[in-house]
Amino acid sequence: MAENSQNVVLDCRGYCCPIPILKTMQAVKKLVEGQVLELISSDPSSQKDLPAWCENSGVELIEAVEIEQEFHFYLKKSK
Amino acid sequence: MSNNGNPKKMALIASQGSLDWAYPPLILASTAAAMEMEVQVFFTFYGLTILKKDANNKITPAANPAMPMKMPFGPSWFQNFNWPIPKAISGVIPGFDSFATSLMKQTFKNKGVASLEELRGLCLDAGVRMVGCQMTMDVFGFTKDDFIDGVDFGGAATFLEYASEADIQLFV
């Protein structure tokens, strides 16, 4: 994922279910057209929960990567 | 999440007032709201205490044989050790439940679990409708002033009317 100054970073490391999902919902609401949200989570259940939430919420999951047991998700609002 | 354009609905009953039983309805309600479901939680009997301003829901090892006893400090091998405290001891020491509760809350905090108060606030922020049981309030002598803002009060018919059209109904 290319560095983009427009990206918003949400750091949920250290939080358990369901906080990463709830904070992501709040952050996605604030996104403007074209902005990408990067969520960083250390909660292993995010790997399943986040895609499930995106599926149901009209949010596009662009990419998900695991870096040293931390999960990075890149999200944007679907058109 | 929708049914032909209408949001899916979830109806929960929260009937228990111990700390461990207070978490599941609040976690499910806040997450369902985040998944764009419409959510109503009916708090009845001891579950009603979850909505009190001075909510002090506790855990107890009594009748919970699977409850781990962990220390929330020290090196990880120490924190992960499960203390085998016999029921004959935990059941008779005054204040044991308060002591066990403070350890559990600290363990939750260390592991990044939200407090009940935080989850409760997140539910309200996300638009979860919280309904307290009027009958329970009257039976235990509570008043509306004892409860956090944003709580409605009603009875069985209030819940059933909503639950009859809900996609998910759970009794916790």
mmCIF file of C-alpha atoms in Angstrom:
data_model
loop_
_atom_site.group_PDB
_atom_site.id
_atom_site.type_symbol
_atom_site.label_atom_id
_atom_site.label_comp_id
_atom_site.label_asym_id
_atom_site.label_seq_id
_atom_site.Cartn_x
_atom_site.Cartn_y
_atom_site.Cartn_z
ATOM 1 C CA MET A 1 0.000 0.000 0.000
ATOM 2 C CA ALA A 2 1.552 3.251 -1.092
ATOM 3 C CA GLU A 3 2.055 5.945 1.506
ATOM 4 C CA ASN A 4 -0.644 8.522 1.120
ATOM 5 C CA SER A 5 -0.859 11.660 3.205
ATOM 6 C CA GLN A 6 -4.637 11.438 2.990
ATOM 7 C CA ASN A 7 -4.675 8.160 4.870
ATOM 8 C CA VAL A 8 -6.159 8.144 8.342
ATOM 9 C CA VAL A 9 -4.515 5.788 10.814
ATOM 10 C CA LEU A 10 -6.509 4.162 13.611
ATOM 11 C CA ASP A 11 -4.332 2.429 16.160
ATOM 12 C CA CYS A 12 -6.308 -0.187 18.102
ATOM 13 C CA ARG A 13 -3.320 -2.185 19.280
ATOM 14 C CA GLY A 14 -3.854 -3.541 22.773
ATOM 15 C CA TYR A 15 -7.648 -3.527 22.527
ATOM 16 C CA CYS A 16 -9.841 -6.632 22.466
ATOM 17 C CA CYS A 17 -13.065 -7.465 20.694
ATOM 18 C CA PRO A 18 -15.304 -5.563 20.083
ATOM 19 C CA ILE A 19 -13.391 -2.272 20.502
ATOM 20 C CA PRO A 20 -11.473 -2.387 17.158
ATOM 21 C CA ILE A 21 -14.785 -2.816 15.294
ATOM 22 C CA LEU A 22 -16.538 -0.056 17.233
ATOM 23 C CA LYS A 23 -13.668 2.405 16.797
ATOM 24 C CA THR A 24 -13.437 1.504 13.094
ATOM 25 C CA MET A 25 -17.130 2.239 12.653
ATOM 26 C CA GLN A 26 -16.659 5.664 14.226
ATOM 27 C CA ALA A 27 -13.568 6.390 12.107
ATOM 28 C CA VAL A 28 -15.148 5.244 8.829
ATOM 29 C CA LYS A 29 -18.066 7.619 9.395
ATOM 30 C CA LYS A 30 -15.606 10.526 9.396
ATOM 31 C CA LEU A 31 -13.846 9.498 6.166
ATOM 32 C CA VAL A 32 -14.260 11.803 3.206
ATOM 33 C CA GLU A 33 -14.379 10.734 -0.439
ATOM 34 C CA GLY A 34 -11.100 9.174 -1.508
ATOM 35 C CA GLN A 35 -9.666 8.800 1.983
ATOM 36 C CA VAL A 36 -8.333 5.466 3.109
ATOM 37 C CA LEU A 37 -8.444 4.302 6.721
ATOM 38 C CA GLU A 38 -5.608 2.172 7.994
ATOM 39 C CA LEU A 39 -6.635 0.144 11.024
ATOM 40 C CA ILE A 40 -3.896 -1.455 13.080
ATOM 41 C CA SER A 41 -5.110 -4.176 15.453
ATOM 42 C CA SER A 42 -3.331 -6.698 17.644
ATOM 43 C CA ASP A 43 -6.533 -8.657 18.286
ATOM 44 C CA PRO A 44 -6.344 -11.948 16.325
ATOM 45 C CA SER A 45 -10.153 -12.084 16.023
ATOM 46 C CA SER A 46 -9.945 -8.938 13.858
ATOM 47 C CA GLN A 47 -8.781 -11.201 11.021
ATOM 48 C CA LYS A 48 -12.276 -12.650 10.771
ATOM 49 C CA ASP A 49 -14.377 -9.945 12.403
ATOM 50 C CA LEU A 50 -13.176 -7.007 10.328
ATOM 51 C CA PRO A 51 -13.917 -8.556 6.896
ATOM 52 C CA ALA A 52 -17.316 -9.709 8.238
ATOM 53 C CA TRP A 53 -18.091 -6.209 9.441
ATOM 54 C CA CYS A 54 -17.007 -4.682 6.095
ATOM 55 C CA GLU A 55 -19.217 -7.125 4.215
ATOM 56 C CA ASN A 56 -22.229 -5.975 6.207
ATOM 57 C CA SER A 57 -21.491 -2.295 6.358
ATOM 58 C CA GLY A 58 -20.836 -1.325 2.762
ATOM 59 C CA VAL A 59 -17.178 -0.679 3.505
ATOM 60 C CA GLU A 60 -14.563 -1.798 1.024
ATOM 61 C CA LEU A 61 -11.643 -3.767 2.412
ATOM 62 C CA ILE A 62 -8.850 -2.886 0.003
ATOM 63 C CA GLU A 63 -6.077 -4.848 1.612
ATOM 64 C CA ALA A 64 -5.256 -6.776 4.764
ATOM 65 C CA VAL A 65 -1.701 -7.521 5.800
ATOM 66 C CA GLU A 66 -0.172 -9.134 8.850
ATOM 67 C CA ILE A 67 3.106 -7.646 10.057
ATOM 68 C CA GLU A 68 4.696 -9.245 13.102
ATOM 69 C CA GLN A 69 1.398 -10.437 14.600
ATOM 70 C CA GLU A 70 -0.245 -7.085 14.018
ATOM 71 C CA PHE A 71 -3.028 -6.758 11.507
ATOM 72 C CA HIS A 72 -3.223 -3.818 9.131
ATOM 73 C CA PHE A 73 -6.464 -3.235 7.254
ATOM 74 C CA TYR A 74 -6.967 -0.619 4.562
ATOM 75 C CA LEU A 75 -10.555 0.473 4.205
ATOM 76 C CA LYS A 76 -12.596 2.912 2.236
ATOM 77 C CA LYS A 77 -16.249 3.733 1.874
ATOM 78 C CA SER A 78 -17.903 1.952 -1.034
ATOM 79 C CA LYS A 79 -19.464 4.172 -3.653
ATOM 80 C CA MET B 1 -26.947 -5.445 7.011
ATOM 81 C CA SER B 2 -30.413 -5.309 5.579
ATOM 82 C CA ASN B 3 -33.548 -7.189 4.569
ATOM 83 C CA ASN B 4 -34.810 -5.645 1.355
ATOM 84 C CA GLY B 5 -33.533 -2.272 2.443
ATOM 85 C CA ASN B 6 -34.760 -2.477 6.049
ATOM 86 C CA PRO B 7 -32.092 -2.906 8.699
ATOM 87 C CA LYS B 8 -31.945 -6.274 10.436
ATOM 88 C CA LYS B 9 -33.131 -6.217 14.013
ATOM 89 C CA MET B 10 -31.795 -7.827 17.166
ATOM 90 C CA ALA B 11 -33.646 -8.156 20.461
ATOM 91 C CA LEU B 12 -31.764 -9.143 23.604
ATOM 92 C CA ILE B 13 -32.812 -9.803 27.168
ATOM 93 C CA ALA B 14 -30.120 -9.142 29.784
ATOM 94 C CA SER B 15 -31.291 -10.919 32.922
ATOM 95 C CA GLN B 16 -28.125 -11.404 34.971
ATOM 96 C CA GLY B 17 -26.251 -8.879 37.065
ATOM 97 C CA SER B 18 -22.831 -10.403 37.618
ATOM 98 C CA LEU B 19 -19.877 -8.856 35.798
ATOM 99 C CA ASP B 20 -19.279 -11.898 33.594
ATOM 100 C CA TRP B 21 -22.942 -12.055 32.537
ATOM 101 C CA ALA B 22 -23.120 -8.315 31.919
ATOM 102 C CA TYR B 23 -20.505 -8.399 29.144
ATOM 103 C CA PRO B 24 -22.130 -10.616 26.471
ATOM 104 C CA PRO B 25 -25.292 -8.535 25.912
ATOM 105 C CA LEU B 26 -23.299 -5.288 25.786
ATOM 106 C CA ILE B 27 -20.675 -6.723 23.407
ATOM 107 C CA LEU B 28 -23.330 -8.186 21.109
ATOM 108 C CA ALA B 29 -25.470 -5.048 21.198
ATOM 109 C CA SER B 30 -22.639 -2.633 20.396
ATOM 110 C CA THR B 31 -21.252 -4.873 17.654
ATOM 111 C CA ALA B 32 -24.669 -5.426 16.071
ATOM 112 C CA ALA B 33 -25.214 -1.667 16.047
ATOM 113 C CA ALA B 34 -21.819 -1.288 14.363
ATOM 114 C CA MET B 35 -23.066 -3.792 11.759
ATOM 115 C CA GLU B 36 -25.955 -1.435 11.104
ATOM 116 C CA MET B 37 -28.547 -3.554 12.834
ATOM 117 C CA GLU B 38 -31.280 -1.991 14.899
ATOM 118 C CA VAL B 39 -30.888 -3.189 18.478
ATOM 119 C CA GLN B 40 -33.035 -3.203 21.571
ATOM 120 C CA VAL B 41 -31.887 -4.667 24.894
ATOM 121 C CA PHE B 42 -34.376 -5.357 27.651
ATOM 122 C CA PHE B 43 -32.716 -5.294 31.082
ATOM 123 C CA THR B 44 -34.668 -7.284 33.625
ATOM 124 C CA PHE B 45 -34.194 -8.648 37.150
ATOM 125 C CA TYR B 46 -30.528 -8.490 38.168
ATOM 126 C CA GLY B 47 -29.622 -7.433 34.632
ATOM 127 C CA LEU B 48 -31.260 -4.087 35.347
ATOM 128 C CA THR B 49 -28.365 -3.185 37.671
ATOM 129 C CA ILE B 50 -26.047 -2.966 34.620
ATOM 130 C CA LEU B 51 -27.766 0.343 33.804
ATOM 131 C CA LYS B 52 -27.342 1.914 37.241
ATOM 132 C CA LYS B 53 -25.218 5.063 37.468
ATOM 133 C CA ASP B 54 -23.209 3.406 40.231
ATOM 134 C CA ALA B 55 -23.151 -0.007 38.544
ATOM 135 C CA ASN B 56 -20.920 -2.261 40.589
ATOM 136 C CA ASN B 57 -21.438 -5.644 38.984
ATOM 137 C CA LYS B 58 -19.241 -8.289 40.552
ATOM 138 C CA ILE B 59 -18.033 -11.770 39.836
ATOM 139 C CA THR B 60 -18.281 -14.619 42.290
ATOM 140 C CA PRO B 61 -16.557 -18.006 42.296
ATOM 141 C CA ALA B 62 -19.716 -19.459 43.922
ATOM 142 C CA ALA B 63 -21.469 -21.759 41.424
ATOM 143 C CA ASN B 64 -18.821 -20.865 38.820
ATOM 144 C CA PRO B 65 -16.417 -23.797 39.031
ATOM 145 C CA ALA B 66 -14.750 -22.873 35.718
ATOM 146 C CA MET B 67 -13.858 -19.334 36.829
ATOM 147 C CA PRO B 68 -10.084 -18.871 36.666
ATOM 148 C CA MET B 69 -8.440 -16.985 39.541
ATOM 149 C CA LYS B 70 -5.608 -14.939 38.035
ATOM 150 C CA MET B 71 -3.329 -12.274 39.456
ATOM 151 C CA PRO B 72 -3.200 -9.125 37.293
ATOM 152 C CA PHE B 73 0.414 -8.239 38.098
ATOM 153 C CA GLY B 74 3.887 -9.736 38.003
ATOM 154 C CA PRO B 75 5.629 -11.688 35.235
ATOM 155 C CA SER B 76 3.478 -13.493 32.665
ATOM 156 C CA TRP B 77 4.015 -16.999 34.139
ATOM 157 C CA PHE B 78 2.661 -15.630 37.430
ATOM 158 C CA GLN B 79 -0.272 -13.864 35.751
ATOM 159 C CA ASN B 80 -1.184 -16.999 33.829
ATOM 160 C CA PHE B 81 -1.134 -19.191 36.938
ATOM 161 C CA ASN B 82 -4.606 -20.318 37.996
ATOM 162 C CA TRP B 83 -4.890 -20.094 41.791
ATOM 163 C CA PRO B 84 -6.666 -23.131 43.178
ATOM 164 C CA ILE B 85 -8.707 -21.441 45.914
ATOM 165 C CA PRO B 86 -11.139 -23.942 47.465
ATOM 166 C CA LYS B 87 -14.815 -22.931 47.557
ATOM 167 C CA ALA B 88 -14.770 -23.640 51.294
ATOM 168 C CA ILE B 89 -12.396 -20.670 51.631
ATOM 169 C CA SER B 90 -13.691 -18.303 48.929
ATOM 170 C CA GLY B 91 -17.241 -18.842 50.165
ATOM 171 C CA VAL B 92 -16.633 -17.759 53.752
ATOM 172 C CA ILE B 93 -14.084 -14.925 53.566
ATOM 173 C CA PRO B 94 -16.018 -11.636 53.838
ATOM 174 C CA GLY B 95 -15.368 -9.419 50.826
ATOM 175 C CA PHE B 96 -13.911 -12.229 48.724
ATOM 176 C CA ASP B 97 -16.178 -11.397 45.768
ATOM 177 C CA SER B 98 -15.087 -7.733 45.830
ATOM 178 C CA PHE B 99 -11.462 -8.840 45.973
ATOM 179 C CA ALA B 100 -11.894 -11.323 43.095
ATOM 180 C CA THR B 101 -13.783 -8.658 41.117
ATOM 181 C CA SER B 102 -11.001 -6.094 41.463
ATOM 182 C CA LEU B 103 -8.465 -8.685 40.271
ATOM 183 C CA MET B 104 -10.689 -9.606 37.320
ATOM 184 C CA LYS B 105 -11.245 -5.966 36.341
ATOM 185 C CA GLN B 106 -7.497 -5.320 36.425
ATOM 186 C CA THR B 107 -6.886 -8.453 34.311
ATOM 187 C CA PHE B 108 -9.486 -7.209 31.794
ATOM 188 C CA LYS B 109 -7.821 -3.789 31.714
ATOM 189 C CA ASN B 110 -4.380 -5.337 31.181
ATOM 190 C CA LYS B 111 -5.747 -7.357 28.262
ATOM 191 C CA GLY B 112 -7.422 -4.374 26.595
ATOM 192 C CA VAL B 113 -11.002 -5.359 27.385
ATOM 193 C CA ALA B 114 -13.348 -2.380 27.634
ATOM 194 C CA SER B 115 -14.987 -1.685 30.989
ATOM 195 C CA LEU B 116 -18.732 -2.183 31.345
ATOM 196 C CA GLU B 117 -19.196 1.584 31.624
ATOM 197 C CA GLU B 118 -17.316 2.126 28.344
ATOM 198 C CA LEU B 119 -19.316 -0.557 26.522
ATOM 199 C CA ARG B 120 -22.554 0.830 27.881
ATOM 200 C CA GLY B 121 -21.643 4.289 26.562
ATOM 201 C CA LEU B 122 -20.615 2.869 23.188
ATOM 202 C CA CYS B 123 -23.975 1.101 22.927
ATOM 203 C CA LEU B 124 -25.852 4.337 23.539
ATOM 204 C CA ASP B 125 -23.601 6.254 21.119
ATOM 205 C CA ALA B 126 -24.268 3.625 18.452
ATOM 206 C CA GLY B 127 -28.029 4.006 18.882
ATOM 207 C CA VAL B 128 -28.815 0.866 20.865
ATOM 208 C CA ARG B 129 -32.162 1.261 22.590
ATOM 209 C CA MET B 130 -31.830 0.283 26.241
ATOM 210 C CA VAL B 131 -35.081 -0.616 27.974
ATOM 211 C CA GLY B 132 -35.204 -1.160 31.733
ATOM 212 C CA CYS B 133 -37.856 -3.404 33.238
ATOM 213 C CA GLN B 134 -40.359 -1.250 35.099
ATOM 214 C CA MET B 135 -41.501 -4.127 37.274
ATOM 215 C CA THR B 136 -37.939 -4.919 38.390
ATOM 216 C CA MET B 137 -37.349 -1.259 39.180
ATOM 217 C CA ASP B 138 -40.455 -1.184 41.370
ATOM 218 C CA VAL B 139 -39.691 -4.503 43.078
ATOM 219 C CA PHE B 140 -36.174 -3.466 44.092
ATOM 220 C CA GLY B 141 -37.148 0.083 45.002
ATOM 221 C CA PHE B 142 -34.998 1.762 42.329
ATOM 222 C CA THR B 143 -36.007 5.081 40.790
ATOM 223 C CA LYS B 144 -35.343 6.454 37.311
ATOM 224 C CA ASP B 145 -32.723 8.765 38.853
ATOM 225 C CA ASP B 146 -30.651 5.685 39.749
ATOM 226 C CA PHE B 147 -30.072 4.963 36.066
ATOM 227 C CA ILE B 148 -27.873 6.465 33.362
ATOM 228 C CA ASP B 149 -29.403 8.880 30.870
ATOM 229 C CA GLY B 150 -30.849 7.449 27.693
ATOM 230 C CA VAL B 151 -32.662 4.489 29.265
ATOM 231 C CA ASP B 152 -36.343 3.894 28.529
ATOM 232 C CA PHE B 153 -38.608 1.850 30.747
ATOM 233 C CA GLY B 154 -41.209 -0.704 29.777
ATOM 234 C CA GLY B 155 -42.549 -4.175 30.346
ATOM 235 C CA ALA B 156 -42.833 -7.581 28.722
ATOM 236 C CA ALA B 157 -45.144 -6.333 25.984
ATOM 237 C CA THR B 158 -42.596 -3.653 24.997
ATOM 238 C CA PHE B 159 -39.981 -6.339 24.495
ATOM 239 C CA LEU B 160 -42.265 -8.819 22.739
ATOM 240 C CA GLU B 161 -43.630 -6.238 20.344
ATOM 241 C CA TYR B 162 -40.072 -5.503 19.216
ATOM 242 C CA ALA B 163 -38.826 -9.111 19.385
ATOM 243 C CA SER B 164 -41.695 -10.403 17.248
ATOM 244 C CA GLU B 165 -40.216 -8.560 14.292
ATOM 245 C CA ALA B 166 -36.558 -9.106 15.122
ATOM 246 C CA ASP B 167 -34.244 -11.333 13.101
ATOM 247 C CA ILE B 168 -32.253 -12.324 16.188
ATOM 248 C CA GLN B 169 -33.640 -12.825 19.685
ATOM 249 C CA LEU B 170 -31.421 -13.904 22.550
ATOM 250 C CA PHE B 171 -31.991 -14.359 26.263
ATOM 251 C CA VAL B 172 -28.799 -13.779 28.218
#
